[in-house]
Structure formats: structure tokens, C-alpha cells
């Protein structure tokens, strides 16, 4: 899990250079397209579009012909629009120089709730709309660029239309205020919202609309776009045609019927024609008219929406959190394929939650870094798991490879958790075997020969023990200790131990015949077996430990092996082993053993009688 968290932090490093932020913007664009806003106020926002059709229609009008249109055309449009009684009319077109028709337009501006446009931070001279309060702390200082010609600025307020795209050229936000001569100059959407009845205040921490903060300290409104077609567009040629019809004596109510619904709404007069060069990429379209951005900003303000981009810290925390979640998942799911699928499902679930928060609450839950953190955590955990599994396999193999049969070792390698090494009490069956008269033999033979005969003997007997699923504990001189029931539980431990003892006796007899033919020493062994509880686990010093069994059962098995010579039988079983082994046994009496006050009933295996 530590590596998983590290993957999340590493994912956050991609914030350097803005890579992660660009990825987050792309994910937000996808949400804008797939989960468009349902703007309640969109029905109150209209665009009078000077579109390609309107430009073509103007070409046929001798008094208009070329772009830009004379100012009296806007006066006529205002004349018609005034009949619909909108709350605000924004003219998203710059009038920086005197033109034909300025006087006529100025006259209509006095009679309508119109707001003109200025480019960037035109000074706050007469007519500039300043928002009450100080500019937001991080609002840009755009300086003086241009404002409407004085004849128009004297009769109508104006507001800024400057908007900047992100580094990738996509427009996602709108600066609501600009710092200009120490005041907060309103943008056109903000000014129109004020005209439509919104209460606006500028503070150091952002812009507040109707008591809600809608921007951060930079004064920028992140736009929540609706689907294309939500904002209603009315061609400018229809408005001019309506004016001409009224001038010719037609009923104004009839010729302006197409303006139904504008009462109390917000109207934006804007050039959308191809040659107007006011087309810009947005999250919902490759090219959107600037009026679409303006209208979206107005609707967002009237709805009181605030789309707050996630901070760097939130993105980093989300990435680390997702990586940790995948890490927790890895503790529950061990199979690599299932972990991969589950991890990807968790990442997909995060995306679903982020989408739901976006759609239902306009909440911008970070996606890019959490997804990256989760996706990076999956292979990281897989590699860590493979590494740990390899370490565990090597550990288990190092501990048990010398003790247990290959088939048991394979089970332990597949399920290392089955090998509890800390020491636990288990019911086991312990076997001790010993070569009779070994001390006498070792005194008569050179040590090198003794070792050679012992190695051959031990190799044969260990093979027998492993064949009967036993665990070889240790060699003590010429003695062998083995047990059943650990490290893996064994339901038939008594039977397997008894069968193993039979085979060990037969093997020793065969080996003794072979040694005699080769001039070797005589070979006879005794075996003692006892069943009961013992503590099994890794025992020893920190520097050297061994897997072994400790307890009274071990001592009893060793004592019973020592009684085989006195009882003249090759194998001696205690009562617990004899009653559970399922083999034919023969009682041979009771014996006293060191460490036990009561006598112990013992049994032999008739199959070994000679």
C-alpha cells in the first residue's frame, strides 16, 4: 500500500509544467459535452445575430452594403427590440470611432436599457460600469485600450468584452471584472446581469452575485455550458425587416411577433458572421460565436452558478486517495487479473461520481490525477505483489525445502499463509528412529566411513518419510525426528506415521542386507511414535532458526523409541497413535518413561514380526 500511495504522489508530480492541469481541462471539456448544463435562465437570454444571412441581405441594401454596418442600423434594431421590453440589451460590438448614424444611435440608447462594449480595461470615465467594492485581489489590470466614441459613451454605459482563451486556445472562462484605475470595471455579461435585476458586489475574495460568491480572487467566472441550441438566436435581418415593415405602416404587434418571450429577458446584439472573426473554440464546439460565450456567462450569473476548479492540493489528495483505495483493494483481491479489473472498476466508479457531481451540483471533482493515480497504482501493486510473492516463496522454500515432501512444498508455495511460523499449538504425530548399537559401531570404524554409511541411510529414510507426507525435523547423531500435522494439517497423520514406520523398518532391513554384502556394518533400527499436542514453529536465535516441534509429545516419542530394544519390537506406538492409525496393532504392555508419573500403554505392529 505504501507503493500505491507513492504512485498517487508520483502522478501528482505531473502537475509540474501544467501537464496534469491540461489533462484535467480535457476531462472537464468532456463533461461539458456529455453532461451539459440545464440553464434555468437560458430561456431569458437571446442573441440578435448578425449572421451570414443578415450580411448577405445587407449587401442588397444600397445604404448598408459592406461591413461594418452604419450605426443607424443598430438604432433601428433598438427601436424594434424596445417594443419587446427586455430587461437589458447588450451590444457586443465595438464603436471606437465616429461613424455615420451616431446621433441616431445615441438617441435610441437613451430610450433603451442598452449597454455598450469596450475593449479590455477602458478607463472608468463617463459611462464605464464599475462594480461596487474593491477589485478582487488577483483581478487582472488590463489598462486603457478603447471605449465607445464619446457621443455614445455619454448616453449609455459600457462594459468590457475582453476574454482570454486557455493555452490550448479553448475558451472556458470569462473575466467578470477588470482592475482599472483602482476600480472593478464590469464585464458585459456582469453588467447585463445587473440590468436584469442581479445584485452584484466586488470583494477581495471574488465577485458576489445575489449573495453568492461566483468567482475566486481572480474575478474569473468558469463557464458551465449548455448544449448547443439552448440559447435562442434571432437573425438581425428579421429585426431590420420588422423595422422596415413598421416604417411602411404595418402593425408593430404583428411584425414583431417573432420577438415573443423577450420581455424581461436579456438580449445580446452580436456579429456571428464568418467574416466578423468572433468565432472561438469552446468545450462544446470547435467554433462557437463569441455571443455564445457571453450568453452562457449571463445565464450562469442569473442562475447563481459557480464552477470551481479543483486546487492543486485537492487534485494531489484525490490522486493519493485513489491510489490508497486501490491499495486497500489489493489487500482483499489477490488474483492479478481480478485486481486489475477491480482497480479499473474503482477508477471508473470515481469517474461516474465525478460526472454525477458535475451534472447534479456543478461540482468540479478532479478526474485526471485520481485516474492517473489509480491506473499507476494497479501495475505498481501488481509488481509489488509479484515481488512479495517471490520473496515469500523463497522464504517458504528456504524454511521447508529441507523438511517436507515436494508435493507439500508445492502446496505451501501456492498458499504461503498456511505456514504459520510464529509458533502455534497443534495436534501432531511425532516419529523418532535410532540405529541400535550406533555408539559401538562408531567407535570401531573410522569417522569418514561412519559418515558415508549414515548419509546413505539418511537419504533412504528421508525418501520414505517424504513419500508418506511427513516433515523431517532434524538429525540427532544417528537419530531421525519427523512429524505429521504441520506445517499443513493432516487428517490421517497417525496412519501415515505408522505406515512410514513400517516402511522405514523394511528399508533398514534391505539396506542392512546390502551393507553386509558390501562388507559394511550391521543395521537395525527402532522407531517410537506418539500423538498429541505440541508447539510448532520457527525456534532459535535471531541469527539462526529452525522449524521444529516442542512439547511432551516429542519427548514421549523419543522415550518410546528407546523402549523398542527392551520390548524386542522394532516399532512402539502410544495409545493415541495405535487407536487412530487404522492398522492391526498388538498391545505389548505398559512402560514407564522419564517425565511421566503414570505408566504408558504401548503397542507394536504385528506386520513387522519376524
Coordinates of C-alpha atoms in Angstrom, one line a residue:
X1 CA 0.0 0.0 0.0
X2 CA 2.9 2.3 0.6
X3 CA 3.9 1.9 -3.1
X4 CA 0.3 2.5 -4.1
X5 CA 0.3 5.9 -2.2
X6 CA 3.7 6.6 -3.9
X7 CA 2.1 6.0 -7.2
X8 CA -0.5 8.7 -6.4
X9 CA 2.2 11.1 -5.3
X10 CA 4.2 10.4 -8.5
X11 CA 1.1 11.1 -10.5
X12 CA 0.8 14.4 -8.8
X13 CA 4.4 15.3 -9.9
X14 CA 2.9 15.7 -13.4
X15 CA 1.4 18.9 -12.2
X16 CA 4.8 20.4 -12.9
X17 CA 4.6 22.1 -16.3
X18 CA 0.8 22.0 -16.2
X19 CA 0.5 18.6 -17.8
X20 CA -2.0 17.3 -15.2
X21 CA -4.0 20.6 -15.4
X22 CA -4.2 20.3 -19.1
X23 CA -5.5 16.8 -18.7
X24 CA -8.0 18.0 -16.1
X25 CA -9.2 20.6 -18.5
X26 CA -9.7 18.0 -21.2
X27 CA -11.7 15.8 -18.8
X28 CA -13.8 18.9 -17.9
X29 CA -14.4 19.6 -21.6
X30 CA -15.7 16.0 -21.9
X31 CA -18.1 16.5 -19.0
X32 CA -19.2 19.8 -20.6
X33 CA -20.1 17.9 -23.8
X34 CA -21.6 14.8 -22.2
X35 CA -23.3 16.5 -19.3
X36 CA -24.4 20.0 -20.5
X37 CA -25.9 22.4 -18.0
X38 CA -29.6 22.8 -17.8
X39 CA -29.6 26.6 -17.6
X40 CA -32.8 27.8 -16.0
X41 CA -32.2 31.3 -17.2
X42 CA -31.2 30.3 -20.8
X43 CA -34.8 31.0 -21.8
X44 CA -34.3 34.6 -20.8
X45 CA -31.2 35.1 -22.9
X46 CA -31.4 35.9 -26.6
X47 CA -28.9 36.7 -29.3
X48 CA -29.7 39.0 -32.2
X49 CA -27.2 37.5 -34.6
X50 CA -25.6 39.5 -37.4
X51 CA -25.1 36.2 -39.2
X52 CA -24.1 35.3 -42.7
X53 CA -27.7 35.6 -44.0
X54 CA -28.0 39.0 -42.5
X55 CA -24.8 40.2 -44.1
X56 CA -25.9 38.8 -47.5
X57 CA -29.3 40.6 -47.0
X58 CA -27.4 43.9 -46.2
X59 CA -25.4 43.7 -49.4
X60 CA -28.7 44.2 -51.4
X61 CA -29.4 47.3 -49.3
X62 CA -27.8 50.3 -51.0
X63 CA -27.4 52.3 -47.8
X64 CA -25.7 49.4 -45.9
X65 CA -23.8 47.1 -48.3
X66 CA -20.5 46.5 -46.6
X67 CA -19.4 45.7 -43.1
X68 CA -19.1 47.3 -40.7
X69 CA -22.7 48.5 -40.8
X70 CA -23.6 52.1 -40.3
X71 CA -24.7 53.0 -36.7
X72 CA -28.3 53.8 -37.7
X73 CA -28.9 50.1 -38.4
X74 CA -28.3 49.4 -34.7
X75 CA -30.6 52.3 -33.8
X76 CA -33.4 50.6 -35.9
X77 CA -32.8 47.3 -34.2
X78 CA -33.0 49.0 -30.8
X79 CA -36.2 50.7 -31.9
X80 CA -37.8 47.2 -32.6
X81 CA -36.3 45.5 -29.6
X82 CA -37.7 48.2 -27.3
X83 CA -41.2 47.0 -28.2
X84 CA -40.4 43.6 -26.6
X85 CA -39.5 45.3 -23.3
X86 CA -36.3 43.3 -22.5
X87 CA -34.6 44.0 -19.1
X88 CA -31.2 44.6 -20.7
X89 CA -29.7 44.9 -24.2
X90 CA -26.0 44.3 -24.7
X91 CA -24.4 45.4 -27.9
X92 CA -21.4 43.1 -28.3
X93 CA -19.8 45.3 -31.0
X94 CA -17.1 48.0 -30.6
X95 CA -17.8 51.6 -31.6
X96 CA -14.4 53.2 -31.1
X97 CA -14.6 55.8 -33.8
X98 CA -17.2 58.2 -35.1
X99 CA -19.4 56.8 -37.9
X100 CA -22.5 57.7 -39.9
X101 CA -25.6 57.3 -37.7
X102 CA -24.0 58.0 -34.3
X103 CA -26.6 60.7 -33.5
X104 CA -29.5 58.4 -34.3
X105 CA -28.0 55.6 -32.3
X106 CA -27.3 57.9 -29.3
X107 CA -31.0 58.9 -29.4
X108 CA -32.1 55.3 -29.1
X109 CA -29.6 54.4 -26.5
X110 CA -31.2 57.0 -24.2
X111 CA -34.5 55.2 -24.6
X112 CA -33.4 51.6 -24.0
X113 CA -31.7 49.6 -21.3
X114 CA -28.7 49.2 -23.5
X115 CA -25.1 48.5 -22.5
X116 CA -22.2 49.2 -25.0
X117 CA -19.0 47.3 -25.3
X118 CA -15.5 48.4 -24.6
X119 CA -12.3 46.5 -25.3
X120 CA -10.4 45.3 -22.2
X121 CA -9.9 47.8 -19.5
X122 CA -11.1 51.0 -20.9
X123 CA -10.7 53.7 -18.3
X124 CA -13.5 54.3 -15.9
X125 CA -14.5 57.6 -17.5
X126 CA -18.1 58.6 -18.1
X127 CA -20.3 55.6 -18.8
X128 CA -17.9 52.9 -17.6
X129 CA -19.8 50.5 -15.3
X130 CA -17.9 49.9 -12.1
X131 CA -18.9 47.2 -9.7
X132 CA -19.4 48.3 -6.1
X133 CA -16.4 47.4 -3.8
X134 CA -12.7 46.9 -4.3
X135 CA -11.5 44.8 -7.2
X136 CA -10.8 41.1 -6.4
X137 CA -7.2 40.7 -5.1
X138 CA -6.0 38.8 -8.3
X139 CA -8.1 40.6 -10.9
X140 CA -6.1 41.5 -14.0
X141 CA -5.1 45.1 -14.6
X142 CA -5.9 45.5 -18.3
X143 CA -5.2 49.2 -18.7
X144 CA -6.8 51.5 -21.1
X145 CA -7.4 50.2 -24.6
X146 CA -10.6 51.7 -26.1
X147 CA -14.1 52.7 -25.2
X148 CA -17.1 53.8 -27.2
X149 CA -16.9 57.0 -29.1
X150 CA -17.8 59.9 -26.8
X151 CA -21.1 60.7 -28.5
X152 CA -22.3 57.2 -27.5
X153 CA -20.4 56.8 -24.2
X154 CA -22.1 60.0 -23.0
X155 CA -25.5 58.5 -23.2
X156 CA -25.1 54.8 -22.4
X157 CA -22.9 52.8 -20.0
X158 CA -20.3 50.4 -21.3
X159 CA -18.6 47.2 -20.1
X160 CA -15.7 45.1 -21.0
X161 CA -15.9 42.2 -23.5
X162 CA -12.3 41.0 -23.3
X163 CA -12.0 37.3 -22.9
X164 CA -8.8 35.2 -22.9
X165 CA -8.6 31.6 -24.1
X166 CA -6.5 29.0 -22.3
X167 CA -3.1 27.9 -23.5
X168 CA -4.8 25.3 -25.8
X169 CA -6.9 28.0 -27.4
X170 CA -10.2 26.9 -25.8
X171 CA -12.4 29.5 -24.0
X172 CA -13.6 28.1 -20.8
X173 CA -13.9 31.1 -18.5
X174 CA -14.9 34.8 -18.6
X175 CA -13.3 37.6 -16.5
X176 CA -16.2 39.3 -14.8
X177 CA -14.2 42.3 -13.7
X178 CA -11.0 44.0 -14.7
X179 CA -8.9 46.3 -12.5
X180 CA -9.0 49.7 -14.0
X181 CA -7.8 52.9 -12.3
X182 CA -8.4 51.2 -8.9
X183 CA -11.9 50.3 -9.6
X184 CA -13.6 47.0 -10.7
X185 CA -14.8 47.5 -14.3
X186 CA -17.6 45.2 -15.0
X187 CA -17.7 42.8 -18.0
X188 CA -20.6 42.9 -20.4
X189 CA -22.3 39.7 -19.0
X190 CA -22.0 41.1 -15.5
X191 CA -23.4 44.5 -16.5
X192 CA -26.3 42.7 -18.2
X193 CA -27.0 40.6 -15.2
X194 CA -27.1 43.8 -13.1
X195 CA -29.6 45.3 -15.6
X196 CA -31.7 42.1 -15.3
X197 CA -32.0 42.6 -11.6
X198 CA -29.0 40.8 -10.1
X199 CA -27.3 42.3 -7.0
X200 CA -23.5 42.4 -7.6
X201 CA -20.6 43.3 -5.3
X202 CA -16.9 43.0 -5.7
X203 CA -14.7 41.9 -2.8
X204 CA -11.1 41.0 -2.4
X205 CA -12.0 37.3 -2.4
X206 CA -14.1 37.5 -5.6
X207 CA -17.3 38.6 -7.2
X208 CA -20.6 38.1 -5.4
X209 CA -23.9 37.9 -7.2
X210 CA -27.2 37.8 -5.2
X211 CA -25.2 37.0 -2.1
X212 CA -23.3 34.1 -3.6
X213 CA -19.6 34.1 -4.5
X214 CA -19.3 33.1 -8.1
X215 CA -15.6 33.7 -8.7
X216 CA -12.3 33.3 -7.0
X217 CA -9.9 36.0 -6.2
X218 CA -9.0 36.4 -9.9
X219 CA -12.6 37.6 -10.7
X220 CA -12.9 34.9 -13.4
X221 CA -16.2 33.0 -13.9
X222 CA -15.7 29.4 -15.1
X223 CA -18.5 28.8 -17.6
X224 CA -21.0 26.0 -17.3
X225 CA -22.1 25.4 -20.9
X226 CA -25.5 24.2 -22.0
X227 CA -25.9 22.1 -25.1
X228 CA -25.8 23.8 -28.4
X229 CA -29.1 25.3 -29.4
X230 CA -30.1 26.2 -25.9
X231 CA -29.6 29.9 -26.4
X232 CA -32.2 31.3 -28.9
X233 CA -30.7 33.1 -31.9
X234 CA -32.7 35.6 -33.9
X235 CA -31.2 36.8 -37.3
X236 CA -30.6 40.6 -37.4
X237 CA -32.1 40.8 -40.8
X238 CA -35.5 39.8 -39.3
X239 CA -35.3 42.7 -36.9
X240 CA -34.3 45.2 -39.6
X241 CA -37.1 43.8 -41.8
X242 CA -39.6 44.3 -39.0
X243 CA -38.5 47.9 -38.6
X244 CA -39.0 48.5 -42.3
X245 CA -42.5 46.9 -42.1
X246 CA -43.4 49.3 -39.3
X247 CA -42.0 52.2 -41.2
X248 CA -44.2 51.2 -44.1
X249 CA -47.2 51.3 -41.8
X250 CA -47.7 47.6 -40.8
X251 CA -49.0 46.7 -37.3
X252 CA -46.0 46.7 -34.9
X253 CA -47.5 43.9 -32.9
X254 CA -47.8 41.7 -35.9
X255 CA -44.4 42.3 -37.4
X256 CA -42.6 41.8 -34.0
X257 CA -44.4 38.6 -33.1
X258 CA -41.2 36.7 -33.6
X259 CA -39.7 38.6 -30.6
X260 CA -42.2 36.9 -28.2
X261 CA -40.6 35.9 -24.9
X262 CA -38.0 38.8 -24.8
X263 CA -39.9 40.7 -22.2
X264 CA -37.9 40.9 -19.0
X265 CA -35.1 39.0 -20.7
X266 CA -31.5 39.8 -21.8
X267 CA -30.7 40.5 -25.4
X268 CA -27.2 40.4 -26.9
X269 CA -26.6 42.0 -30.3
X270 CA -23.6 40.4 -31.7
X271 CA -21.8 39.7 -35.0
X272 CA -21.7 35.9 -35.7
X273 CA -20.9 36.0 -39.4
X274 CA -17.8 34.2 -40.6
X275 CA -16.1 37.4 -41.6
X276 CA -16.6 39.0 -38.2
X277 CA -13.8 36.9 -36.7
X278 CA -15.6 36.4 -33.5
X279 CA -15.6 32.6 -33.5
X280 CA -13.7 30.8 -30.9
X281 CA -13.2 27.2 -29.7
X282 CA -15.2 26.2 -26.6
X283 CA -15.6 22.9 -24.7
X284 CA -18.8 22.2 -26.6
X285 CA -17.9 23.2 -30.1
X286 CA -14.9 23.5 -32.4
X287 CA -16.0 27.1 -33.2
X288 CA -18.6 29.0 -31.2
X289 CA -19.7 32.6 -31.7
X290 CA -18.4 35.0 -29.0
X291 CA -22.1 35.7 -28.3
X292 CA -22.5 32.1 -27.2
X293 CA -19.8 32.7 -24.5
X294 CA -21.4 36.0 -23.5
X295 CA -24.9 34.4 -23.3
X296 CA -23.6 31.4 -21.3
X297 CA -21.9 33.8 -18.8
X298 CA -25.2 35.8 -18.4
X299 CA -27.2 32.6 -17.9
X300 CA -24.7 31.3 -15.3
X301 CA -24.8 34.5 -13.4
X302 CA -28.6 34.7 -13.4
X303 CA -28.7 31.1 -12.2
X304 CA -26.1 31.8 -9.5
X305 CA -23.8 29.0 -10.7
X306 CA -20.2 28.7 -9.7
X307 CA -18.0 26.1 -11.3
X308 CA -15.0 26.0 -9.0
X309 CA -11.8 24.4 -10.5
X310 CA -10.1 22.0 -8.1
X311 CA -7.0 23.2 -6.3
X312 CA -3.6 21.6 -6.7
X313 CA -3.8 20.2 -3.2
X314 CA -7.2 18.7 -3.9
X315 CA -6.0 17.1 -7.0
X316 CA -3.0 15.7 -5.3
X317 CA -5.0 14.4 -2.3
X318 CA -7.5 12.8 -4.7
X319 CA -4.7 11.1 -6.6
X320 CA -3.2 9.8 -3.4
X321 CA -6.6 8.8 -2.1
X322 CA -7.4 6.8 -5.2
X323 CA -4.0 5.1 -5.1
X324 CA -4.7 4.2 -1.5
X325 CA -8.1 2.8 -2.3
X326 CA -6.6 0.6 -5.0
X327 CA -4.0 -0.4 -2.3
X328 CA -6.8 -1.4 0.1
X329 CA -8.4 -3.3 -2.7
X330 CA -5.2 -5.2 -3.3
X331 CA -5.5 -6.5 0.3
X332 CA -8.9 -8.0 -0.5
X333 CA -8.2 -9.2 -4.0
X334 CA -5.1 -11.3 -4.6
X335 CA -5.5 -12.5 -8.2
X336 CA -3.7 -10.2 -10.6
X337 CA -6.4 -10.3 -13.3
X338 CA -9.2 -9.7 -10.8
X339 CA -7.2 -6.9 -9.1
X340 CA -6.7 -5.2 -12.4
X341 CA -10.4 -5.4 -13.3
X342 CA -11.4 -4.3 -9.8
X343 CA -8.9 -1.4 -9.8
X344 CA -10.2 -0.2 -13.2
X345 CA -13.8 -0.6 -12.0
X346 CA -12.8 1.6 -9.0
X347 CA -11.3 4.2 -11.3
X348 CA -14.4 4.1 -13.5
X349 CA -16.6 4.5 -10.4
X350 CA -14.6 7.6 -9.5
X351 CA -15.4 9.0 -13.0
X352 CA -19.1 8.2 -12.5
X353 CA -19.1 10.0 -9.2
X354 CA -17.3 13.0 -10.7
X355 CA -19.8 13.0 -13.6
X356 CA -22.7 12.9 -11.2
X357 CA -21.3 15.7 -9.1
X358 CA -20.8 17.7 -12.2
X359 CA -24.3 17.1 -13.5
X360 CA -26.2 17.5 -10.2
X361 CA -24.3 20.1 -8.3
X362 CA -22.0 21.8 -10.7
X363 CA -19.1 20.4 -8.6
X364 CA -15.8 20.0 -10.3
X365 CA -14.4 16.8 -8.8
X366 CA -10.9 16.2 -10.2
X367 CA -10.6 13.3 -12.6
X368 CA -7.2 13.4 -14.4
X369 CA -4.9 12.9 -11.4
X370 CA -7.1 10.5 -9.5
X371 CA -7.5 8.4 -12.6
X372 CA -3.7 8.6 -13.2
X373 CA -3.0 7.7 -9.6
X374 CA -5.4 4.7 -9.7
X375 CA -4.1 3.4 -13.0
X376 CA -0.5 3.8 -12.0
X377 CA -1.2 2.1 -8.6
X378 CA -2.5 -1.1 -10.3
X379 CA 0.7 -2.1 -12.1
X380 CA 2.7 -0.8 -9.1
X381 CA 0.8 -3.1 -6.8
X382 CA 1.0 -6.0 -9.2
X383 CA 4.8 -5.7 -9.4
X384 CA 4.9 -5.2 -5.7
X385 CA 2.7 -8.3 -5.2
X386 CA 4.8 -10.4 -7.6
X387 CA 8.0 -9.3 -5.8
X388 CA 6.5 -10.0 -2.3
X389 CA 5.1 -13.3 -3.6
X390 CA 8.6 -14.2 -4.9
X391 CA 10.1 -13.2 -1.6
X392 CA 7.5 -15.3 0.3
X393 CA 8.0 -18.3 -2.0
X394 CA 11.8 -18.1 -1.5
X395 CA 11.3 -17.7 2.3
X396 CA 8.9 -20.7 2.5
X397 CA 11.2 -22.8 0.2
X398 CA 14.2 -21.8 2.3
X399 CA 12.4 -22.9 5.5
X400 CA 10.6 -26.0 4.4
X401 CA 12.5 -27.2 1.3
X402 CA 14.7 -29.4 3.5
X403 CA 11.9 -30.7 5.7
X404 CA 8.9 -31.6 3.7
X405 CA 8.0 -33.7 0.7
X406 CA 7.9 -31.9 -2.7
X407 CA 4.1 -32.2 -3.0
X408 CA 3.7 -30.5 0.4
X409 CA 6.2 -27.9 -0.6
X410 CA 4.2 -27.1 -3.7
X411 CA 1.1 -26.5 -1.6
X412 CA 3.0 -24.3 0.7
X413 CA 4.4 -22.3 -2.2
X414 CA 0.9 -21.8 -3.6
X415 CA -0.6 -20.9 -0.1
X416 CA 2.2 -19.4 2.0
X417 CA -0.3 -18.2 4.5
X418 CA -0.8 -21.9 5.5
X419 CA 2.7 -21.9 7.0
X420 CA 2.4 -20.2 10.3
X421 CA 5.9 -19.7 11.6
X422 CA 5.3 -17.7 14.8
X423 CA 4.6 -20.8 16.9
X424 CA 1.2 -22.4 17.4
X425 CA -0.2 -25.4 19.3
X426 CA -1.2 -28.3 17.0
X427 CA -2.1 -31.9 17.3
X428 CA 0.8 -33.8 15.6
X429 CA 2.2 -37.3 15.4
X430 CA 5.9 -37.5 16.1
X431 CA 8.3 -40.2 15.0
X432 CA 11.8 -40.9 16.3
X433 CA 14.1 -43.5 14.8
X434 CA 17.5 -44.6 16.0
X435 CA 20.2 -47.0 14.9
X436 CA 20.8 -49.7 17.5
X437 CA 24.3 -50.0 18.8
X438 CA 25.4 -47.0 16.9
X439 CA 27.9 -45.9 19.6
X440 CA 29.7 -49.2 19.4
X441 CA 29.8 -49.1 15.7
X442 CA 31.2 -45.5 15.5
X443 CA 33.9 -46.4 18.0
X444 CA 35.1 -49.3 15.8
X445 CA 35.0 -47.5 12.4
X446 CA 36.9 -44.5 11.1
X447 CA 34.7 -41.3 11.2
X448 CA 34.9 -40.9 7.4
X449 CA 33.3 -44.4 6.9
X450 CA 30.7 -43.7 9.6
X451 CA 29.6 -40.5 7.8
X452 CA 29.4 -42.3 4.5
X453 CA 27.2 -45.1 5.8
X454 CA 25.0 -42.6 7.7
X455 CA 24.5 -40.3 4.7
X456 CA 23.3 -43.3 2.7
X457 CA 21.0 -44.4 5.5
X458 CA 19.5 -40.9 6.0
X459 CA 18.9 -40.5 2.3
X460 CA 16.9 -43.7 2.1
X461 CA 14.9 -42.9 5.3
X462 CA 14.2 -39.3 4.3
X463 CA 12.8 -40.5 1.0
X464 CA 10.5 -42.8 2.9
X465 CA 9.3 -40.0 5.2
X466 CA 8.6 -37.7 2.3
X467 CA 6.8 -40.5 0.5
X468 CA 4.4 -40.6 3.5
X469 CA 3.9 -36.8 3.6
X470 CA 6.0 -36.4 6.7
X471 CA 8.1 -33.4 7.8
X472 CA 11.7 -34.2 8.6
X473 CA 12.6 -32.2 11.7
X474 CA 16.2 -32.9 12.4
X475 CA 19.0 -35.5 12.6
X476 CA 20.5 -36.0 16.0
X477 CA 23.6 -38.2 15.6
X478 CA 22.1 -41.3 14.1
X479 CA 18.6 -40.5 15.1
X480 CA 15.9 -39.0 12.8
X481 CA 12.9 -36.9 14.0
X482 CA 9.9 -36.4 11.8
X483 CA 6.3 -35.4 12.4
X484 CA 2.9 -35.2 10.7
X485 CA 0.2 -32.5 11.1
X486 CA 2.5 -29.5 10.4
X487 CA 3.1 -27.2 8.6
X488 CA -0.1 -28.5 6.8
X489 CA -2.9 -30.1 8.8
X490 CA -3.1 -33.9 8.1
X491 CA -6.3 -35.8 8.9
X492 CA -4.6 -39.2 8.5
X493 CA -1.4 -38.4 10.4
X494 CA -1.5 -41.4 12.7
X495 CA -1.9 -43.9 9.8
X496 CA 0.7 -42.2 7.7
X497 CA 3.2 -42.2 10.5
X498 CA 2.6 -45.9 11.3
X499 CA 2.9 -46.8 7.6
X500 CA 6.1 -44.8 7.4
X501 CA 7.5 -46.7 10.4
X502 CA 6.7 -50.0 8.7
X503 CA 8.5 -48.9 5.5
X504 CA 11.4 -47.5 7.4
X505 CA 11.9 -50.9 9.1
X506 CA 11.7 -52.7 5.8
X507 CA 14.1 -50.2 4.2
X508 CA 16.6 -50.6 7.0
X509 CA 16.4 -54.4 6.7
X510 CA 17.0 -54.2 3.0
X511 CA 19.8 -51.7 3.4
X512 CA 21.4 -53.9 6.1
X513 CA 21.5 -56.9 3.7
X514 CA 23.1 -54.7 1.1
X515 CA 25.7 -53.3 3.5
X516 CA 26.6 -56.9 4.7
X517 CA 27.2 -57.9 1.1
X518 CA 29.5 -54.8 0.7
X519 CA 31.3 -55.5 4.0
X520 CA 29.5 -52.8 5.8
X521 CA 28.3 -52.7 9.4
X522 CA 25.1 -54.4 10.6
X523 CA 22.0 -52.2 10.6
X524 CA 19.0 -52.4 12.8
X525 CA 16.7 -49.5 13.9
X526 CA 14.0 -48.8 16.4
X527 CA 11.1 -46.4 15.9
X528 CA 8.9 -44.7 18.5
X529 CA 5.7 -42.9 17.6
X530 CA 3.5 -40.7 19.8
X531 CA 0.4 -38.4 19.0
X532 CA -0.6 -35.4 20.9
X533 CA -0.4 -31.6 21.2
X534 CA 2.9 -29.7 20.6
X535 CA 4.0 -26.2 19.8
X536 CA 5.3 -26.0 16.2
X537 CA 7.1 -23.1 14.6
X538 CA 10.4 -21.3 14.0
X539 CA 12.6 -21.7 17.0
X540 CA 16.1 -20.5 17.6
X541 CA 18.3 -17.3 17.8
X542 CA 17.8 -14.3 15.7
X543 CA 20.8 -15.4 13.6
X544 CA 19.7 -19.0 13.2
X545 CA 16.3 -20.5 13.5
X546 CA 14.8 -23.9 12.6
X547 CA 11.3 -25.1 12.1
X548 CA 10.6 -27.7 14.8
X549 CA 8.1 -29.1 17.3
X550 CA 8.4 -28.8 21.1
X551 CA 6.4 -30.4 23.8
X552 CA 5.6 -33.6 25.8
X553 CA 4.5 -35.5 22.7
X554 CA 8.0 -35.0 21.2
X555 CA 9.6 -36.3 24.4
X556 CA 7.3 -39.3 24.6
X557 CA 8.1 -40.3 21.0
X558 CA 11.8 -40.2 21.8
X559 CA 11.3 -42.2 25.0
X560 CA 9.2 -44.9 23.2
X561 CA 12.0 -45.3 20.6
X562 CA 14.3 -46.1 23.4
X563 CA 12.0 -48.9 24.7
X564 CA 12.0 -50.8 21.4
X565 CA 15.1 -52.8 22.4
X566 CA 13.7 -53.7 25.8
X567 CA 10.4 -54.8 24.3
X568 CA 12.1 -56.6 21.5
X569 CA 9.9 -54.9 18.8
X570 CA 11.1 -52.6 16.0
X571 CA 8.2 -50.1 16.4
X572 CA 6.5 -48.8 19.6
X573 CA 3.3 -46.8 19.4
X574 CA 1.5 -44.9 22.1
X575 CA -2.2 -45.5 22.7
X576 CA -3.3 -42.3 20.8
X577 CA -1.5 -43.4 17.7
X578 CA -2.5 -47.1 17.9
X579 CA -6.2 -46.3 18.3
X580 CA -6.3 -43.9 15.3
X581 CA -3.9 -45.4 12.8
X582 CA -6.3 -47.9 11.4
X583 CA -3.7 -50.7 11.3
X584 CA -3.5 -54.0 13.1
X585 CA -1.7 -53.4 16.4
X586 CA -0.7 -55.5 19.3
X587 CA -0.6 -54.4 22.9
X588 CA 2.8 -55.1 24.4
X589 CA 2.1 -53.8 27.9
X590 CA 2.8 -50.6 29.9
X591 CA 6.1 -48.8 30.3
X592 CA 7.3 -46.0 32.5
X593 CA 9.1 -43.1 30.8
X594 CA 11.0 -40.3 32.3
X595 CA 8.9 -37.2 32.9
X596 CA 5.6 -39.1 33.3
X597 CA 4.3 -40.4 36.6
X598 CA 1.8 -42.8 35.1
X599 CA 2.7 -45.8 33.0
X600 CA 2.1 -45.5 29.3
X601 CA 0.3 -48.2 27.4
X602 CA 2.3 -49.2 24.3
X603 CA 1.6 -51.1 21.1
X604 CA 3.5 -52.8 18.3
X605 CA 2.8 -53.6 14.7
X606 CA 2.4 -57.3 14.1
X607 CA 3.1 -56.9 10.4
X608 CA 6.8 -56.4 11.3
X609 CA 7.1 -59.5 13.5
X610 CA 9.8 -61.8 12.2

